[in-house]
Tab-separated table of C-alpha atoms in Angstrom:
chain	number	residue	atom	x	y	z
A	1	PHE	CA	4.463	66.731	9.041
A	2	ASP	CA	1.973	69.496	8.200
A	3	MET	CA	0.937	67.730	5.009
A	4	ARG	CA	0.389	64.478	6.877
A	5	ALA	CA	-1.826	66.287	9.398
A	6	LYS	CA	-3.828	67.876	6.576
A	7	VAL	CA	-4.537	64.618	4.764
A	8	GLN	CA	-5.313	62.615	7.911
A	9	PRO	CA	-9.063	63.491	7.907
A	10	LEU	CA	-9.272	62.440	4.255
A	11	LEU	CA	-7.499	59.175	4.998
A	12	ALA	CA	-9.901	58.548	7.850
A	13	GLN	CA	-12.762	58.867	5.359
A	14	VAL	CA	-11.051	56.381	3.046
A	15	TYR	CA	-10.602	53.850	5.867
A	16	GLU	CA	-14.228	54.278	6.908
A	17	ALA	CA	-15.338	53.729	3.308
A	18	PHE	CA	-13.419	50.446	3.246
A	19	GLY	CA	-15.137	49.490	6.495
A	20	LEU	CA	-18.587	50.204	5.088
A	21	ALA	CA	-17.797	48.335	1.863
A	22	TYR	CA	-16.274	45.200	3.354
A	23	CYS	CA	-17.801	44.844	6.820
A	24	ARG	CA	-20.109	41.827	6.811
A	25	PRO	CA	-22.878	41.092	9.331
A	26	GLY	CA	-21.221	40.054	12.571
A	27	ASP	CA	-17.847	41.587	11.668
A	28	SER	CA	-16.241	44.326	13.696
A	29	MET	CA	-16.209	47.622	11.807
A	30	GLY	CA	-13.162	48.693	13.807
A	31	ALA	CA	-11.289	45.566	12.736
A	32	VAL	CA	-12.033	46.167	9.065
A	33	ILE	CA	-10.944	49.806	9.327
A	34	TYR	CA	-7.735	48.786	11.117
A	35	LEU	CA	-6.936	46.232	8.420
A	36	ALA	CA	-7.518	48.822	5.687
A	37	GLU	CA	-5.202	51.268	7.446
A	38	TRP	CA	-2.591	48.548	8.016
A	39	GLU	CA	-2.669	47.483	4.362
A	40	LEU	CA	-2.532	51.015	2.949
A	41	THR	CA	0.085	52.473	5.290
A	42	ARG	CA	2.527	49.637	5.790
A	43	PRO	CA	5.737	50.322	3.906
A	44	ARG	CA	7.229	47.874	1.485
A	45	GLU	CA	9.177	45.445	3.613
A	46	GLY	CA	12.762	46.593	3.760
A	47	PRO	CA	15.881	44.502	4.279
A	48	SER	CA	15.937	45.393	7.978
A	49	THR	CA	12.543	43.813	8.688
A	50	THR	CA	13.440	40.799	6.578
A	51	HIS	CA	16.617	40.425	8.603
A	52	PHE	CA	14.688	40.671	11.882
A	53	ARG	CA	12.179	38.014	10.835
A	54	ARG	CA	14.972	35.723	9.689
A	55	SER	CA	16.793	36.201	12.994
A	56	VAL	CA	13.689	35.224	14.963
A	57	ALA	CA	12.957	32.231	12.733
A	58	ARG	CA	16.568	31.074	12.854
A	59	GLN	CA	16.668	31.117	16.649
A	60	TYR	CA	13.176	29.790	17.377
A	61	GLY	CA	12.296	27.783	14.264
A	62	SER	CA	9.362	29.970	13.239
A	63	LEU	CA	8.069	33.481	13.853
A	64	VAL	CA	5.106	32.110	15.782
A	65	ALA	CA	7.355	30.055	18.069
A	66	GLY	CA	9.497	33.160	18.506
A	67	TRP	CA	6.478	35.247	19.491
A	68	ARG	CA	5.416	32.622	22.028
A	69	ALA	CA	8.899	32.620	23.552
A	70	LEU	CA	9.520	36.368	23.480
A	71	PHE	CA	6.079	37.906	24.039
A	72	SER	CA	4.010	35.232	25.762
A	73	GLY	CA	0.951	36.614	27.508
A	74	PRO	CA	-0.548	39.925	26.313
A	75	ARG	CA	-2.048	40.457	22.872
A	76	LEU	CA	0.186	43.451	22.161
A	77	ALA	CA	3.902	44.036	22.628
A	78	PRO	CA	4.873	47.662	23.364
A	79	PHE	CA	8.168	49.088	22.207
A	80	ASP	CA	10.057	48.522	25.463
A	81	LYS	CA	9.264	44.804	25.407
A	82	PHE	CA	10.109	44.641	21.712
A	83	ARG	CA	13.436	46.345	22.397
A	84	ASP	CA	14.204	43.814	25.126
A	85	ALA	CA	13.463	41.006	22.675
A	86	CYS	CA	15.844	42.561	20.163
A	87	ALA	CA	18.506	42.696	22.866
A	88	GLY	CA	18.068	38.964	23.377
A	89	LEU	CA	18.497	38.476	19.642
A	90	LYS	CA	21.662	40.621	19.751
A	91	CYS	CA	20.187	43.276	17.465
A	92	TRP	CA	19.247	45.899	20.074
A	93	GLU	CA	20.879	48.716	18.098
A	94	LYS	CA	18.395	48.179	15.229
A	95	SER	CA	15.290	47.848	17.378
A	96	THR	CA	13.968	51.304	16.440
A	97	GLU	CA	14.461	50.603	12.744
A	98	TYR	CA	12.618	47.277	12.981
A	99	TRP	CA	9.852	48.831	15.041
A	100	SER	CA	9.187	51.661	12.596
A	101	GLU	CA	8.423	49.144	9.848
A	102	LEU	CA	6.393	46.695	11.928
A	103	ASP	CA	4.267	49.356	13.661
A	104	CYS	CA	3.232	50.988	10.390
A	105	THR	CA	-0.087	52.270	11.809
A	106	ARG	CA	1.780	54.026	14.670
A	107	SER	CA	-0.447	52.371	17.250
A	108	GLY	CA	2.407	52.047	19.730
A	109	ALA	CA	2.302	48.258	19.833
A	110	VAL	CA	2.683	45.226	17.582
A	111	SER	CA	0.983	41.848	17.632
A	112	LEU	CA	1.644	38.420	16.226
A	113	PHE	CA	-0.390	39.498	13.199
A	114	GLU	CA	2.159	42.189	12.277
A	115	LEU	CA	5.008	39.734	12.720
A	116	ASP	CA	3.587	36.968	10.512
A	117	PRO	CA	0.094	37.590	9.074
A	118	LYS	CA	0.189	34.552	6.772
A	119	ALA	CA	0.983	32.195	9.645
A	120	VAL	CA	-1.797	33.696	11.750
A	121	ALA	CA	-4.270	33.233	8.880
A	122	LEU	CA	-3.321	29.547	8.574
A	123	LEU	CA	-3.618	28.995	12.321
A	124	ALA	CA	-6.991	30.755	12.396
A	125	ARG	CA	-8.223	28.451	9.620
A	126	LEU	CA	-7.074	25.411	11.582
A	127	ARG	CA	-8.731	26.640	14.772
A	128	SER	CA	-11.992	27.252	12.938
A	129	ARG	CA	-11.842	23.818	11.299
A	130	LEU	CA	-11.129	22.076	14.608
A	131	LEU	CA	-13.999	23.799	16.390
A	132	GLY	CA	-16.200	22.820	13.466
A	133	LEU	CA	-15.588	19.150	14.291
A	134	SER	CA	-17.579	19.691	17.490
A	135	SER	CA	-21.346	19.974	17.344
A	136	SER	CA	-21.238	22.584	20.116
A	137	GLY	CA	-18.481	24.652	18.491
A	138	THR	CA	-16.483	24.675	21.712
A	139	SER	CA	-13.874	22.219	22.920
A	140	SER	CA	-11.023	21.836	25.350
A	141	ALA	CA	-7.520	21.220	24.067
A	142	GLU	CA	-7.801	17.566	25.114
A	143	GLU	CA	-11.061	17.145	23.212
A	144	VAL	CA	-9.616	18.827	20.143
A	145	PHE	CA	-6.600	16.516	20.215
A	146	GLU	CA	-8.745	13.391	20.572
A	147	ARG	CA	-11.171	14.481	17.876
A	148	LEU	CA	-8.340	15.317	15.495
A	149	ASN	CA	-6.499	12.080	16.182
A	150	ALA	CA	-9.727	10.173	15.525
A	151	GLN	CA	-9.268	11.116	11.859
A	152	ARG	CA	-6.541	8.428	11.736
A	153	SER	CA	-6.984	4.687	12.164
A	154	ALA	CA	-3.737	4.282	14.123
A	155	ALA	CA	-2.939	5.699	17.545
A	156	PRO	CA	-0.033	8.173	17.781
A	157	GLN	CA	3.387	6.721	18.534
A	158	ARG	CA	3.525	8.777	21.732
A	159	PRO	CA	0.335	9.504	23.683
A	160	GLY	CA	-0.495	13.193	23.639
A	161	HIS	CA	1.884	13.893	20.737
A	162	LEU	CA	1.495	14.126	16.969
A	163	ASN	CA	4.756	13.911	15.085
A	164	PHE	CA	5.318	15.498	11.694
A	165	THR	CA	3.984	12.551	9.663
A	166	GLU	CA	0.982	11.985	11.936
A	167	PHE	CA	0.080	15.672	11.931
A	168	ARG	CA	0.263	15.828	8.143
A	169	ALA	CA	-2.087	12.829	7.910
A	170	VAL	CA	-4.760	14.210	10.277
A	171	LEU	CA	-4.741	17.629	8.617
A	172	ARG	CA	-5.116	16.025	5.213
A	173	ALA	CA	-8.162	14.215	6.596
A	174	ILE	CA	-9.829	17.532	7.489
A	175	GLY	CA	-9.091	19.156	4.152
A	176	PHE	CA	-5.683	20.834	4.358
A	177	GLN	CA	-3.169	20.629	1.524
A	178	GLN	CA	0.205	19.120	2.375
A	179	ALA	CA	2.097	22.404	2.027
A	180	ASP	CA	-0.298	24.162	4.403
A	181	ALA	CA	-0.201	21.253	6.873
A	182	ASP	CA	3.606	21.307	6.912
A	183	ALA	CA	3.644	25.069	7.466
A	184	ILE	CA	1.065	24.825	10.257
A	185	PHE	CA	3.118	22.131	11.999
A	186	THR	CA	6.117	24.465	12.089
A	187	HIS	CA	3.978	27.346	13.337
A	188	LEU	CA	2.158	25.318	15.986
A	189	ASP	CA	5.110	23.344	17.349
A	190	SER	CA	6.455	25.400	20.267
A	191	ALA	CA	9.966	24.455	19.121
A	192	GLY	CA	9.234	25.689	15.602
A	193	GLY	CA	9.985	22.306	14.065
A	194	ARG	CA	13.665	22.669	14.953
A	195	LYS	CA	13.978	19.118	16.211
A	196	LYS	CA	14.566	16.215	13.862
A	197	GLU	CA	11.478	15.241	11.920
A	198	ASP	CA	10.875	12.087	13.971
A	199	ALA	CA	11.342	13.957	17.286
A	200	ALA	CA	9.409	17.168	16.592
A	201	SER	CA	5.800	17.016	17.684
A	202	VAL	CA	2.681	19.027	18.388
A	203	VAL	CA	1.257	18.392	21.840
A	204	ILE	CA	-1.941	19.173	23.727
A	205	SER	CA	-0.498	22.391	25.169
A	206	ASP	CA	0.060	23.643	21.608
A	207	PHE	CA	-3.628	23.122	20.877
A	208	ALA	CA	-4.479	24.932	24.112
A	209	TRP	CA	-2.454	27.889	22.836
A	210	LEU	CA	-4.226	27.696	19.460
A	211	LEU	CA	-7.661	27.819	21.080
A	212	LYS	CA	-6.639	31.067	22.797
A	213	LEU	CA	-5.699	32.683	19.476
A	214	PRO	CA	-8.573	35.245	19.684
A	215	LYS	CA	-6.857	36.656	22.789
A	216	LEU	CA	-3.707	37.339	20.724
A	217	VAL	CA	-5.123	38.661	17.448
A	218	HIS	CA	-8.404	40.080	16.182
A	219	LEU	CA	-9.802	37.191	14.144
A	220	ASP	CA	-12.146	39.503	12.239
A	221	CYS	CA	-9.014	41.054	10.731
A	222	VAL	CA	-7.342	37.722	10.112
A	223	PHE	CA	-10.194	36.207	8.132
A	224	LEU	CA	-10.162	39.225	5.810
A	225	VAL	CA	-6.494	38.654	4.841
């Protein structure tokens, strides 16, 4: 403990140096410093964290769908809410162990970014691409859905829904590879793609959630991943 306290000022200088080196005009210096600290202090993922992520994905279809179900609302989940979620997953007794690995910066809270940074990066790319389809750079969920669906010549089988095949087609039209499109569908579908392929779908409310992504994670951090 004493050694950690002694090196903390030096580590702070290292994090600040990363911020100065990688912060671009318009970026948040604090976000860059946080990402540097997160990357340098997070432990190698142990079997306990892997087990927790698999448990969430198994029950909800994806980690993002699990976050939406378990922690809907605030950007950050404190330990007590995380512990309650673990109780629902029947792994309450390991909640402290899971928490210690996820909250590697000891901030006292975790976000969707800590749970699945790769998924968040993909969703942030999609959000940016969708807003780029609008000349104003802003859109409602309904407008986003209509503009995205306009990339196809055929109307969706069900109004207000894009099934797996339809979603893959519209994302290909705006430049996403098939593997990324398939992953995004699973992340964005509130059911985590658990339904049969022809029944699973992304709906307007899922796009509404996507547009609110900046309220859940710091996008300056995400785009640096």
